[in-house]
């Protein structure tokens, strides 16, 4: 920690922004520095020292309290391009996007005694948060929401229905190969046209 009379600052973290694909294609990643202070303020600065954003969170701690606040960045999926910021204070942890918006806020059961560990605990391909406190080891897992599967099923059923409607509307031909129109049918005889009489 770095401290002065009014505020303590946790070790900074490097945030890789995945939204600048042009710069990434030039093999130069866009990286920012992120800071967390004891008031729970998370601040992001560019490589040139300009402030990008400041977000007030609940990830605060008492100065000199011995709480192990930490700040880290992580992709939501292993090997993911866009990283998020995880700020851990004495009683809360907050996830922030690279643009500074809050994704989630977690209430901690006890103050942490070690930095947060990021790992895929349950093997689902998503990163999970493991935190050691005085009362035990806690794990928060991400849940995958398969909302795309029902939409895909409904879209497939709609395409099948439209295909069936299209096929039934195709023109029919008589024995000579001539396409019959609806005005060519006589109500009295089936298959016989007025021109055939």
PDB file of C-alpha atoms in Angstrom:
ATOM      1  CA  UNK A   1       0.000   0.000   0.000  1.00  0.00           C
ATOM      2  CA  UNK A   2       0.982   3.582  -0.528  1.00  0.00           C
ATOM      3  CA  UNK A   3      -0.517   5.923   2.047  1.00  0.00           C
ATOM      4  CA  UNK A   4      -0.720   9.531   3.077  1.00  0.00           C
ATOM      5  CA  UNK A   5      -2.658  11.130   5.933  1.00  0.00           C
ATOM      6  CA  UNK A   6      -6.009  10.884   4.152  1.00  0.00           C
ATOM      7  CA  UNK A   7      -6.074   7.874   1.845  1.00  0.00           C
ATOM      8  CA  UNK A   8      -4.390   4.529   1.171  1.00  0.00           C
ATOM      9  CA  UNK A   9      -3.887   3.167  -2.337  1.00  0.00           C
ATOM     10  CA  UNK A  10      -3.760  -0.522  -3.270  1.00  0.00           C
ATOM     11  CA  UNK A  11      -1.238  -1.788  -5.812  1.00  0.00           C
ATOM     12  CA  UNK A  12      -2.293  -0.656  -9.301  1.00  0.00           C
ATOM     13  CA  UNK A  13      -3.302  -3.019 -12.092  1.00  0.00           C
ATOM     14  CA  UNK A  14      -2.825  -2.919 -15.849  1.00  0.00           C
ATOM     15  CA  UNK A  15      -6.068  -2.979 -17.853  1.00  0.00           C
ATOM     16  CA  UNK A  16      -5.943  -4.218 -21.425  1.00  0.00           C
ATOM     17  CA  UNK A  17      -8.657  -2.685 -23.581  1.00  0.00           C
ATOM     18  CA  UNK A  18      -9.959  -4.961 -26.341  1.00  0.00           C
ATOM     19  CA  UNK A  19     -12.112  -2.359 -28.048  1.00  0.00           C
ATOM     20  CA  UNK A  20      -9.256  -0.844 -30.075  1.00  0.00           C
ATOM     21  CA  UNK A  21      -8.932  -3.590 -32.698  1.00  0.00           C
ATOM     22  CA  UNK A  22      -7.005  -1.381 -35.129  1.00  0.00           C
ATOM     23  CA  UNK A  23      -4.213  -0.755 -32.641  1.00  0.00           C
ATOM     24  CA  UNK A  24      -4.218  -4.425 -31.605  1.00  0.00           C
ATOM     25  CA  UNK A  25      -3.685  -5.468 -35.220  1.00  0.00           C
ATOM     26  CA  UNK A  26      -0.501  -3.384 -35.180  1.00  0.00           C
ATOM     27  CA  UNK A  27       0.756  -5.600 -32.303  1.00  0.00           C
ATOM     28  CA  UNK A  28       0.522  -2.733 -29.818  1.00  0.00           C
ATOM     29  CA  UNK A  29      -2.020  -3.440 -27.121  1.00  0.00           C
ATOM     30  CA  UNK A  30      -3.833  -0.499 -25.562  1.00  0.00           C
ATOM     31  CA  UNK A  31      -3.134  -0.677 -21.836  1.00  0.00           C
ATOM     32  CA  UNK A  32      -4.319   1.599 -19.050  1.00  0.00           C
ATOM     33  CA  UNK A  33      -3.382   1.824 -15.377  1.00  0.00           C
ATOM     34  CA  UNK A  34      -6.138   1.357 -12.801  1.00  0.00           C
ATOM     35  CA  UNK A  35      -5.921   2.507  -9.166  1.00  0.00           C
ATOM     36  CA  UNK A  36      -8.062   1.746  -6.094  1.00  0.00           C
ATOM     37  CA  UNK A  37      -7.974   3.930  -2.986  1.00  0.00           C
ATOM     38  CA  UNK A  38      -9.315   3.322   0.522  1.00  0.00           C
ATOM     39  CA  UNK A  39     -12.427   5.425  -0.198  1.00  0.00           C
ATOM     40  CA  UNK A  40     -13.442   2.859  -2.840  1.00  0.00           C
ATOM     41  CA  UNK A  41     -12.667   5.080  -5.824  1.00  0.00           C
ATOM     42  CA  UNK A  42     -11.397   3.211  -8.875  1.00  0.00           C
ATOM     43  CA  UNK A  43      -9.601   5.479 -11.356  1.00  0.00           C
ATOM     44  CA  UNK A  44      -8.322   4.575 -14.822  1.00  0.00           C
ATOM     45  CA  UNK A  45      -5.506   6.478 -16.559  1.00  0.00           C
ATOM     46  CA  UNK A  46      -4.249   6.125 -20.135  1.00  0.00           C
ATOM     47  CA  UNK A  47      -0.625   5.406 -20.981  1.00  0.00           C
ATOM     48  CA  UNK A  48      -0.177   9.174 -21.485  1.00  0.00           C
ATOM     49  CA  UNK A  49      -1.430   9.950 -17.947  1.00  0.00           C
ATOM     50  CA  UNK A  50      -4.900  11.254 -18.881  1.00  0.00           C
ATOM     51  CA  UNK A  51      -7.787  10.183 -16.677  1.00  0.00           C
ATOM     52  CA  UNK A  52     -10.281   8.047 -18.614  1.00  0.00           C
ATOM     53  CA  UNK A  53     -12.828   7.486 -15.859  1.00  0.00           C
ATOM     54  CA  UNK A  54     -13.394   7.433 -12.104  1.00  0.00           C
ATOM     55  CA  UNK A  55     -15.984   5.170 -10.476  1.00  0.00           C
ATOM     56  CA  UNK A  56     -16.987   5.291  -6.810  1.00  0.00           C
ATOM     57  CA  UNK A  57     -17.579   1.750  -5.525  1.00  0.00           C
ATOM     58  CA  UNK A  58     -18.303   0.043  -2.209  1.00  0.00           C
ATOM     59  CA  UNK A  59     -14.836  -1.622  -2.288  1.00  0.00           C
ATOM     60  CA  UNK A  60     -13.448   0.580   0.482  1.00  0.00           C
ATOM     61  CA  UNK A  61     -11.503  -0.147   3.652  1.00  0.00           C
ATOM     62  CA  UNK A  62     -10.483   1.636   6.847  1.00  0.00           C
ATOM     63  CA  UNK A  63      -7.063   3.288   6.747  1.00  0.00           C
ATOM     64  CA  UNK A  64      -4.543   1.341   8.788  1.00  0.00           C
ATOM     65  CA  UNK A  65      -7.081  -1.403   9.455  1.00  0.00           C
ATOM     66  CA  UNK A  66      -4.893  -4.159   8.053  1.00  0.00           C
ATOM     67  CA  UNK A  67      -7.521  -5.228   5.536  1.00  0.00           C
ATOM     68  CA  UNK A  68      -6.081  -6.806   2.424  1.00  0.00           C
ATOM     69  CA  UNK A  69      -7.697  -4.789  -0.347  1.00  0.00           C
ATOM     70  CA  UNK A  70      -6.693  -5.734  -3.877  1.00  0.00           C
ATOM     71  CA  UNK A  71      -7.172  -4.637  -7.449  1.00  0.00           C
ATOM     72  CA  UNK A  72      -6.797  -6.946 -10.421  1.00  0.00           C
ATOM     73  CA  UNK A  73      -7.896  -7.265 -14.024  1.00  0.00           C
ATOM     74  CA  UNK A  74      -9.165 -10.435 -15.644  1.00  0.00           C
ATOM     75  CA  UNK A  75     -10.921 -11.613 -18.795  1.00  0.00           C
ATOM     76  CA  UNK A  76     -14.355 -13.097 -18.086  1.00  0.00           C
ATOM     77  CA  UNK A  77     -13.381 -16.149 -20.152  1.00  0.00           C
ATOM     78  CA  UNK A  78      -9.904 -17.716 -20.207  1.00  0.00           C
ATOM     79  CA  UNK A  79      -8.082 -16.245 -23.201  1.00  0.00           C
ATOM     80  CA  UNK A  80     -10.738 -13.538 -23.666  1.00  0.00           C
ATOM     81  CA  UNK A  81      -9.848 -10.268 -25.370  1.00  0.00           C
ATOM     82  CA  UNK A  82     -11.726  -7.814 -23.138  1.00  0.00           C
ATOM     83  CA  UNK A  83     -10.733  -7.568 -19.487  1.00  0.00           C
ATOM     84  CA  UNK A  84     -12.755  -6.359 -16.514  1.00  0.00           C
ATOM     85  CA  UNK A  85     -11.536  -4.743 -13.293  1.00  0.00           C
ATOM     86  CA  UNK A  86     -12.034  -6.458  -9.938  1.00  0.00           C
ATOM     87  CA  UNK A  87     -11.755  -4.146  -6.918  1.00  0.00           C
ATOM     88  CA  UNK A  88     -11.844  -5.904  -3.528  1.00  0.00           C
ATOM     89  CA  UNK A  89     -12.312  -3.896  -0.333  1.00  0.00           C
ATOM     90  CA  UNK A  90     -13.036  -4.830   3.292  1.00  0.00           C
ATOM     91  CA  UNK A  91     -16.723  -5.640   2.845  1.00  0.00           C
ATOM     92  CA  UNK A  92     -17.458  -5.519  -0.901  1.00  0.00           C
ATOM     93  CA  UNK A  93     -15.965  -6.492  -4.246  1.00  0.00           C
ATOM     94  CA  UNK A  94     -16.932  -4.730  -7.480  1.00  0.00           C
ATOM     95  CA  UNK A  95     -16.503  -5.737 -11.132  1.00  0.00           C
ATOM     96  CA  UNK A  96     -16.113  -2.872 -13.623  1.00  0.00           C
ATOM     97  CA  UNK A  97     -16.001  -2.830 -17.431  1.00  0.00           C
ATOM     98  CA  UNK A  98     -13.050  -1.282 -19.335  1.00  0.00           C
ATOM     99  CA  UNK A  99     -15.262   1.795 -19.759  1.00  0.00           C
ATOM    100  CA  UNK A 100     -15.848   2.128 -16.004  1.00  0.00           C
ATOM    101  CA  UNK A 101     -19.411   0.801 -15.728  1.00  0.00           C
ATOM    102  CA  UNK A 102     -20.364  -1.491 -12.833  1.00  0.00           C
ATOM    103  CA  UNK A 103     -20.999  -5.090 -13.855  1.00  0.00           C
ATOM    104  CA  UNK A 104     -21.599  -6.524 -10.388  1.00  0.00           C
ATOM    105  CA  UNK A 105     -21.093  -5.844  -6.721  1.00  0.00           C
ATOM    106  CA  UNK A 106     -20.497  -8.633  -4.196  1.00  0.00           C
ATOM    107  CA  UNK A 107     -20.928  -8.440  -0.437  1.00  0.00           C
ATOM    108  CA  UNK A 108     -18.045 -10.205   1.306  1.00  0.00           C
ATOM    109  CA  UNK A 109     -18.779 -12.343   4.393  1.00  0.00           C
ATOM    110  CA  UNK A 110     -15.592 -11.154   6.124  1.00  0.00           C
ATOM    111  CA  UNK A 111     -12.583  -8.954   5.291  1.00  0.00           C
ATOM    112  CA  UNK A 112     -10.090 -10.665   2.952  1.00  0.00           C
ATOM    113  CA  UNK A 113      -6.696 -11.766   4.284  1.00  0.00           C
ATOM    114  CA  UNK A 114      -5.123 -12.467   0.873  1.00  0.00           C
ATOM    115  CA  UNK A 115      -5.452 -11.141  -2.675  1.00  0.00           C
ATOM    116  CA  UNK A 116      -8.306 -12.496  -4.754  1.00  0.00           C
ATOM    117  CA  UNK A 117      -7.544 -15.560  -6.875  1.00  0.00           C
ATOM    118  CA  UNK A 118      -9.048 -15.887 -10.338  1.00  0.00           C
ATOM    119  CA  UNK A 119      -9.480 -19.448 -11.657  1.00  0.00           C
ATOM    120  CA  UNK A 120     -11.963 -21.695 -13.451  1.00  0.00           C
ATOM    121  CA  UNK A 121     -13.056 -23.634 -10.359  1.00  0.00           C
ATOM    122  CA  UNK A 122     -16.035 -25.558 -11.746  1.00  0.00           C
ATOM    123  CA  UNK A 123     -14.628 -26.299 -15.229  1.00  0.00           C
ATOM    124  CA  UNK A 124     -17.319 -24.441 -17.204  1.00  0.00           C
ATOM    125  CA  UNK A 125     -14.868 -22.281 -19.175  1.00  0.00           C
ATOM    126  CA  UNK A 126     -15.641 -19.093 -17.217  1.00  0.00           C
ATOM    127  CA  UNK A 127     -13.398 -17.456 -14.627  1.00  0.00           C
ATOM    128  CA  UNK A 128     -14.470 -17.655 -10.999  1.00  0.00           C
ATOM    129  CA  UNK A 129     -13.428 -15.605  -7.956  1.00  0.00           C
ATOM    130  CA  UNK A 130     -11.824 -17.299  -4.938  1.00  0.00           C
ATOM    131  CA  UNK A 131     -11.266 -15.218  -1.808  1.00  0.00           C
ATOM    132  CA  UNK A 132      -9.647 -16.130   1.530  1.00  0.00           C
ATOM    133  CA  UNK A 133     -11.058 -14.445   4.620  1.00  0.00           C
ATOM    134  CA  UNK A 134     -10.566 -14.915   8.355  1.00  0.00           C
ATOM    135  CA  UNK A 135     -13.631 -17.168   8.482  1.00  0.00           C
ATOM    136  CA  UNK A 136     -12.912 -19.382   5.456  1.00  0.00           C
ATOM    137  CA  UNK A 137     -12.375 -19.653   1.723  1.00  0.00           C
ATOM    138  CA  UNK A 138     -15.225 -18.425  -0.482  1.00  0.00           C
ATOM    139  CA  UNK A 139     -15.846 -18.888  -4.190  1.00  0.00           C
ATOM    140  CA  UNK A 140     -18.146 -16.941  -6.500  1.00  0.00           C
ATOM    141  CA  UNK A 141     -18.816 -18.586  -9.842  1.00  0.00           C
ATOM    142  CA  UNK A 142     -20.142 -17.187 -13.082  1.00  0.00           C
ATOM    143  CA  UNK A 143     -23.264 -18.771 -14.513  1.00  0.00           C
ATOM    144  CA  UNK A 144     -23.691 -19.240 -18.217  1.00  0.00           C
ATOM    145  CA  UNK A 145     -27.156 -18.265 -19.449  1.00  0.00           C
ATOM    146  CA  UNK A 146     -28.100 -20.388 -22.475  1.00  0.00           C
ATOM    147  CA  UNK A 147     -30.699 -17.914 -23.728  1.00  0.00           C
ATOM    148  CA  UNK A 148     -29.566 -18.303 -27.318  1.00  0.00           C
ATOM    149  CA  UNK A 149     -30.715 -21.939 -27.598  1.00  0.00           C
ATOM    150  CA  UNK A 150     -34.510 -21.318 -27.375  1.00  0.00           C
ATOM    151  CA  UNK A 151     -34.170 -18.397 -29.784  1.00  0.00           C
ATOM    152  CA  UNK A 152     -32.337 -20.621 -32.280  1.00  0.00           C
ATOM    153  CA  UNK A 153     -35.051 -23.269 -31.995  1.00  0.00           C
ATOM    154  CA  UNK A 154     -37.818 -20.723 -32.583  1.00  0.00           C
ATOM    155  CA  UNK A 155     -35.973 -19.210 -35.534  1.00  0.00           C
ATOM    156  CA  UNK A 156     -35.527 -22.682 -37.088  1.00  0.00           C
ATOM    157  CA  UNK A 157     -39.238 -23.462 -36.627  1.00  0.00           C
ATOM    158  CA  UNK A 158     -40.138 -20.153 -38.270  1.00  0.00           C
ATOM    159  CA  UNK A 159     -37.899 -20.881 -41.266  1.00  0.00           C
ATOM    160  CA  UNK A 160     -39.446 -24.359 -41.659  1.00  0.00           C
ATOM    161  CA  UNK A 161     -42.944 -22.890 -41.513  1.00  0.00           C
ATOM    162  CA  UNK A 162     -42.137 -20.231 -44.098  1.00  0.00           C
ATOM    163  CA  UNK A 163     -40.559 -22.857 -46.369  1.00  0.00           C
ATOM    164  CA  UNK A 164     -43.673 -25.038 -46.140  1.00  0.00           C
ATOM    165  CA  UNK A 165     -45.907 -22.054 -46.946  1.00  0.00           C
ATOM    166  CA  UNK A 166     -43.736 -21.186 -49.935  1.00  0.00           C
ATOM    167  CA  UNK A 167     -43.809 -24.740 -51.325  1.00  0.00           C
ATOM    168  CA  UNK A 168     -47.604 -24.928 -51.072  1.00  0.00           C
ATOM    169  CA  UNK A 169     -47.886 -21.691 -53.042  1.00  0.00           C
ATOM    170  CA  UNK A 170     -45.787 -22.932 -55.978  1.00  0.00           C
ATOM    171  CA  UNK A 171     -47.728 -23.052 -59.277  1.00  0.00           C
ATOM    172  CA  UNK A 172     -49.208 -26.392 -60.327  1.00  0.00           C
ATOM    173  CA  UNK A 173     -49.256 -27.702 -63.896  1.00  0.00           C
ATOM    174  CA  UNK A 174     -51.803 -29.794 -65.824  1.00  0.00           C
ATOM    175  CA  UNK A 175     -51.058 -32.879 -67.941  1.00  0.00           C
ATOM    176  CA  UNK A 176     -49.732 -30.814 -70.852  1.00  0.00           C
ATOM    177  CA  UNK A 177     -47.241 -28.977 -68.629  1.00  0.00           C
ATOM    178  CA  UNK A 178     -49.165 -25.711 -68.693  1.00  0.00           C
ATOM    179  CA  UNK A 179     -49.192 -23.708 -65.400  1.00  0.00           C
ATOM    180  CA  UNK A 180     -52.726 -23.391 -64.077  1.00  0.00           C
ATOM    181  CA  UNK A 181     -53.940 -20.173 -62.526  1.00  0.00           C
ATOM    182  CA  UNK A 182     -56.744 -20.001 -60.011  1.00  0.00           C
ATOM    183  CA  UNK A 183     -59.064 -18.453 -62.645  1.00  0.00           C
ATOM    184  CA  UNK A 184     -58.540 -21.473 -64.907  1.00  0.00           C
ATOM    185  CA  UNK A 185     -60.384 -23.848 -62.574  1.00  0.00           C
ATOM    186  CA  UNK A 186     -64.076 -24.574 -63.028  1.00  0.00           C
ATOM    187  CA  UNK A 187     -66.092 -25.100 -59.888  1.00  0.00           C
ATOM    188  CA  UNK A 188     -68.052 -28.009 -61.393  1.00  0.00           C
ATOM    189  CA  UNK A 189     -65.199 -30.223 -62.532  1.00  0.00           C
ATOM    190  CA  UNK A 190     -61.937 -30.927 -60.897  1.00  0.00           C
ATOM    191  CA  UNK A 191     -58.867 -30.643 -63.102  1.00  0.00           C
ATOM    192  CA  UNK A 192     -60.832 -29.414 -66.137  1.00  0.00           C
ATOM    193  CA  UNK A 193     -60.290 -25.846 -67.349  1.00  0.00           C
ATOM    194  CA  UNK A 194     -62.729 -23.674 -69.290  1.00  0.00           C
ATOM    195  CA  UNK A 195     -60.416 -23.890 -72.305  1.00  0.00           C
ATOM    196  CA  UNK A 196     -60.627 -27.715 -72.293  1.00  0.00           C
ATOM    197  CA  UNK A 197     -64.436 -27.704 -72.839  1.00  0.00           C
TER     198      UNK A 197
END
